[in-house]
Structure formats: structure tokens, C-alpha cells
Short mmCIF file of C-alpha atoms in Angstrom, two decimals:
data_model
loop_
_atom_site.label_atom_id
_atom_site.label_comp_id
_atom_site.label_asym_id
_atom_site.label_seq_id
_atom_site.Cartn_x
_atom_site.Cartn_y
_atom_site.Cartn_z
CA MET A 1017 16.92 19.93 11.83
CA ARG A 1018 14.33 17.53 10.19
CA THR A 1019 14.30 19.99 7.77
CA ILE A 1020 17.55 20.07 6.86
CA LEU A 1021 18.06 16.26 7.20
CA ARG A 1022 15.60 16.43 4.17
CA THR A 1023 17.10 18.76 2.50
CA MET A 1024 20.10 16.82 2.50
CA LEU A 1025 18.52 13.34 1.79
CA GLN A 1026 16.54 14.79 -1.25
CA GLY A 1027 20.24 16.57 -2.61
CA PHE A 1028 21.71 12.92 -2.41
CA GLY A 1029 18.70 11.40 -4.29
CA ALA A 1030 16.58 10.19 -1.95
CA ARG A 1031 13.16 9.38 -3.19
CA ARG A 1032 11.28 8.51 -0.01
CA ILE A 1033 11.92 9.87 3.22
CA VAL A 1034 9.21 9.66 6.43
CA GLU A 1035 9.44 11.95 8.85
CA ALA A 1036 8.24 12.05 12.51
CA GLU A 1037 7.88 14.94 15.11
CA ASP A 1038 8.80 12.73 18.09
CA GLY A 1039 10.21 9.29 18.59
CA ALA A 1040 6.68 8.04 20.02
CA ALA A 1041 5.35 8.87 16.55
CA GLY A 1042 8.45 7.86 14.78
CA LEU A 1043 8.37 3.89 16.09
CA GLU A 1044 4.42 4.43 14.56
CA ALA A 1045 5.82 5.48 11.17
CA LEU A 1046 8.26 2.01 11.52
CA ASP A 1047 5.20 0.20 10.57
CA ARG A 1048 3.73 1.95 8.25
CA ALA A 1049 6.90 3.22 6.08
CA ASN A 1050 9.23 -0.27 6.16
CA PRO A 1051 12.38 1.94 5.80
CA ASP A 1052 15.98 0.99 4.96
CA ILE A 1053 17.82 3.58 7.15
CA LEU A 1054 16.74 5.52 10.66
CA ILE A 1055 18.58 8.46 11.41
CA LEU A 1056 17.75 9.72 15.03
CA ASP A 1057 18.21 12.79 17.11
CA TRP A 1058 19.49 11.93 20.45
CA VAL A 1059 16.83 14.47 22.14
CA MET A 1060 13.36 14.18 20.73
CA PRO A 1061 10.09 15.17 22.48
CA ILE A 1062 7.88 11.88 24.32
CA LEU A 1063 10.21 9.77 23.56
CA ASP A 1064 14.26 10.09 23.15
CA GLY A 1065 16.79 8.48 20.76
CA PRO A 1066 18.22 5.96 23.08
CA ASP A 1067 14.60 4.74 24.83
CA MET A 1068 13.91 4.07 20.69
CA VAL A 1069 16.61 2.70 20.09
CA ARG A 1070 16.45 0.07 22.99
CA MET A 1071 12.84 -0.71 21.65
CA ILE A 1072 13.80 -1.34 18.59
CA ARG A 1073 17.10 -3.39 19.09
CA THR A 1074 15.01 -6.34 20.81
CA PRO A 1075 15.62 -9.81 18.53
CA ASP A 1076 12.05 -10.13 17.97
CA ASN A 1077 11.46 -6.69 17.15
CA PRO A 1078 10.66 -6.21 13.02
CA PHE A 1079 12.84 -3.72 12.65
CA ALA A 1080 15.74 -4.88 14.98
CA TYR A 1081 18.71 -5.08 12.14
CA ILE A 1082 17.76 -1.46 10.72
CA PRO A 1083 20.89 0.29 10.58
CA ILE A 1084 20.57 3.40 12.97
CA ILE A 1085 22.63 6.63 12.23
CA MET A 1086 22.16 8.80 15.70
CA VAL A 1087 22.54 12.74 15.44
CA THR A 1088 23.76 14.62 18.72
CA ALA A 1089 25.22 18.01 19.56
CA HIS A 1090 26.95 15.65 22.60
CA THR A 1091 30.12 14.01 21.56
CA GLU A 1092 31.68 13.71 24.88
CA ARG A 1093 33.38 10.34 25.34
CA SER A 1094 30.21 8.99 27.34
CA ARG A 1095 27.99 9.65 24.93
CA ILE A 1096 29.56 7.62 21.86
CA VAL A 1097 30.46 4.63 24.33
CA GLU A 1098 26.45 4.58 25.26
CA ALA A 1099 25.74 5.47 21.49
CA ARG A 1100 28.14 2.10 21.18
CA LYS A 1101 25.91 0.09 23.86
CA LEU A 1102 22.38 1.22 22.58
CA GLY A 1103 23.30 -0.40 19.05
CA VAL A 1104 23.65 2.34 17.08
CA HIS A 1105 25.93 2.02 13.73
CA GLU A 1106 26.63 5.55 13.26
CA LEU A 1107 26.97 8.59 14.97
CA LEU A 1108 26.56 12.32 13.62
CA CYS A 1109 27.97 15.06 15.53
CA LYS A 1110 25.92 18.44 15.11
CA PRO A 1111 26.10 20.53 13.27
CA ILE A 1112 26.21 17.94 10.19
CA SER A 1113 27.14 18.73 7.12
CA ALA A 1114 26.12 17.25 3.79
CA LYS A 1115 29.31 15.22 3.32
CA ALA A 1116 29.68 13.79 7.38
CA LEU A 1117 25.64 12.59 6.65
CA HIS A 1118 26.62 10.90 3.50
CA GLN A 1119 29.74 9.51 4.85
CA ARG A 1120 27.83 7.53 7.42
CA ILE A 1121 24.80 6.59 4.99
CA MET A 1122 27.63 5.52 2.64
CA SER A 1123 28.83 2.92 5.94
CA VAL A 1124 25.82 1.85 7.12
CA ILE A 1125 25.23 0.54 3.00
CA LEU A 1126 28.14 -0.48 1.71
CA GLN A 1127 29.99 -1.78 4.76
CA PRO A 1128 27.18 -4.00 6.33
CA ARG A 1129 28.07 -5.05 9.88
CA ASP A 1130 27.11 -8.65 11.63
CA PHE A 1131 24.97 -8.71 14.43
CA VAL A 1132 25.68 -10.02 17.56
CA LYS A 1133 23.54 -11.76 20.36
CA THR A 1134 25.50 -11.82 23.85
CA ALA A 1135 23.51 -11.39 27.29
CA GLY A 1136 23.49 -7.77 27.48
CA TYR A 1137 23.64 -6.46 23.96
CA PHE A 1138 22.07 -6.99 20.89
CA GLY A 1139 23.36 -5.11 17.41
CA PRO A 1140 25.87 -4.56 14.86
CA ALA A 1141 29.46 -5.89 15.62
CA PRO A 1142 31.69 -3.07 16.67
CA ARG A 1143 34.10 -2.44 13.83
CA ALA A 1144 36.86 -3.65 16.00
CA ILE A 1145 35.46 -7.37 16.29
CA ARG A 1146 33.94 -7.52 12.47
CA ASN A 1147 37.52 -6.94 11.56
CA HIS A 1148 38.83 -9.59 14.21
CA LYS A 1149 35.97 -11.76 14.25
CA LYS A 1150 37.71 -14.75 15.71
CA ALA A 1151 38.87 -12.41 19.15
CA TRP A 1152 34.95 -12.33 19.41
CA LYS A 1153 33.66 -14.95 21.82
CA ALA A 1154 29.94 -14.25 21.59
CA PRO A 1155 27.82 -15.97 18.91
CA VAL A 1156 27.94 -13.93 15.88
CA THR A 1157 24.61 -13.97 13.49
CA THR A 1158 24.21 -12.31 10.54
CA ASN A 1159 21.34 -9.76 9.14
CA GLY A 1160 18.26 -12.41 9.55
CA ASP A 1161 18.96 -14.97 11.99
#
């Protein structure tokens, strides 16, 4: 999967692509690489995607606001809901296409979302809330606040 993603990203013109063999190595690579976007697989050895997102999406983490695209072969509703609760920006279903990957990347770049912090959630504002902020009762912060 990493080879496929790397090939697609290179085709889009990405100049610096950092890969990790597992979630633990991915966390270590964050500090060294300081990436603009994080693309994770749901299932990874040592530390899976959801656990990695939980570690990243803490307000005191220097990478807490990084856009995260999660790749998964399982598209049942419960998995989509869990990804949203984790603070994933975009979900990309396998088998992936270059078009779908490009759309997700453009979404996180061209349509950045404010972050919200409540007692049970820290992450990007859900799309419905982003478009109707007045209905959201929790404090809304911008990236970096």
C-alpha cells in the first residue's frame, strides 16, 4: 500500500514523502519530518492507525492540528463514525484510486477546518458543524490556538 500511495503522490508532484513501516516508526518520523499531511492505514503493526491518531490528537501534541487522511478497507458505518470521533479529516477506502486520493488531499488543503475542543473530543470540526457554526455550542478554536 505504501508503494501505491508513494507512486500516486509522486505523480501529483509531491517532492518529499516520508514512509514508516509501522505506527510506532510513524510517530518517530513525525518529529524528524514535520509533514504537512499525514496519511495512515487503519491496520498497521505495533501501533495501529486509530491508536496513532489518539496519541496525535491531544492539544499539547505539537502535531495535534495536522490534517490526517485514514486509509481503510473496511467501510462499514461504525468505522466511519469511529474515524470521525478520532479526529480524522478524511477517510479513503481501499482499493484507492489516484482521483480519490487527490480529492482527499485537496479537501484538507483547500477547505481547512477549525478545530474544536470539548470534554470528549479534540479535532477538526465536523463538516456539518463547519457550515453551521452557530449551532455548535462548544468553544471553537482556530489552528494554533
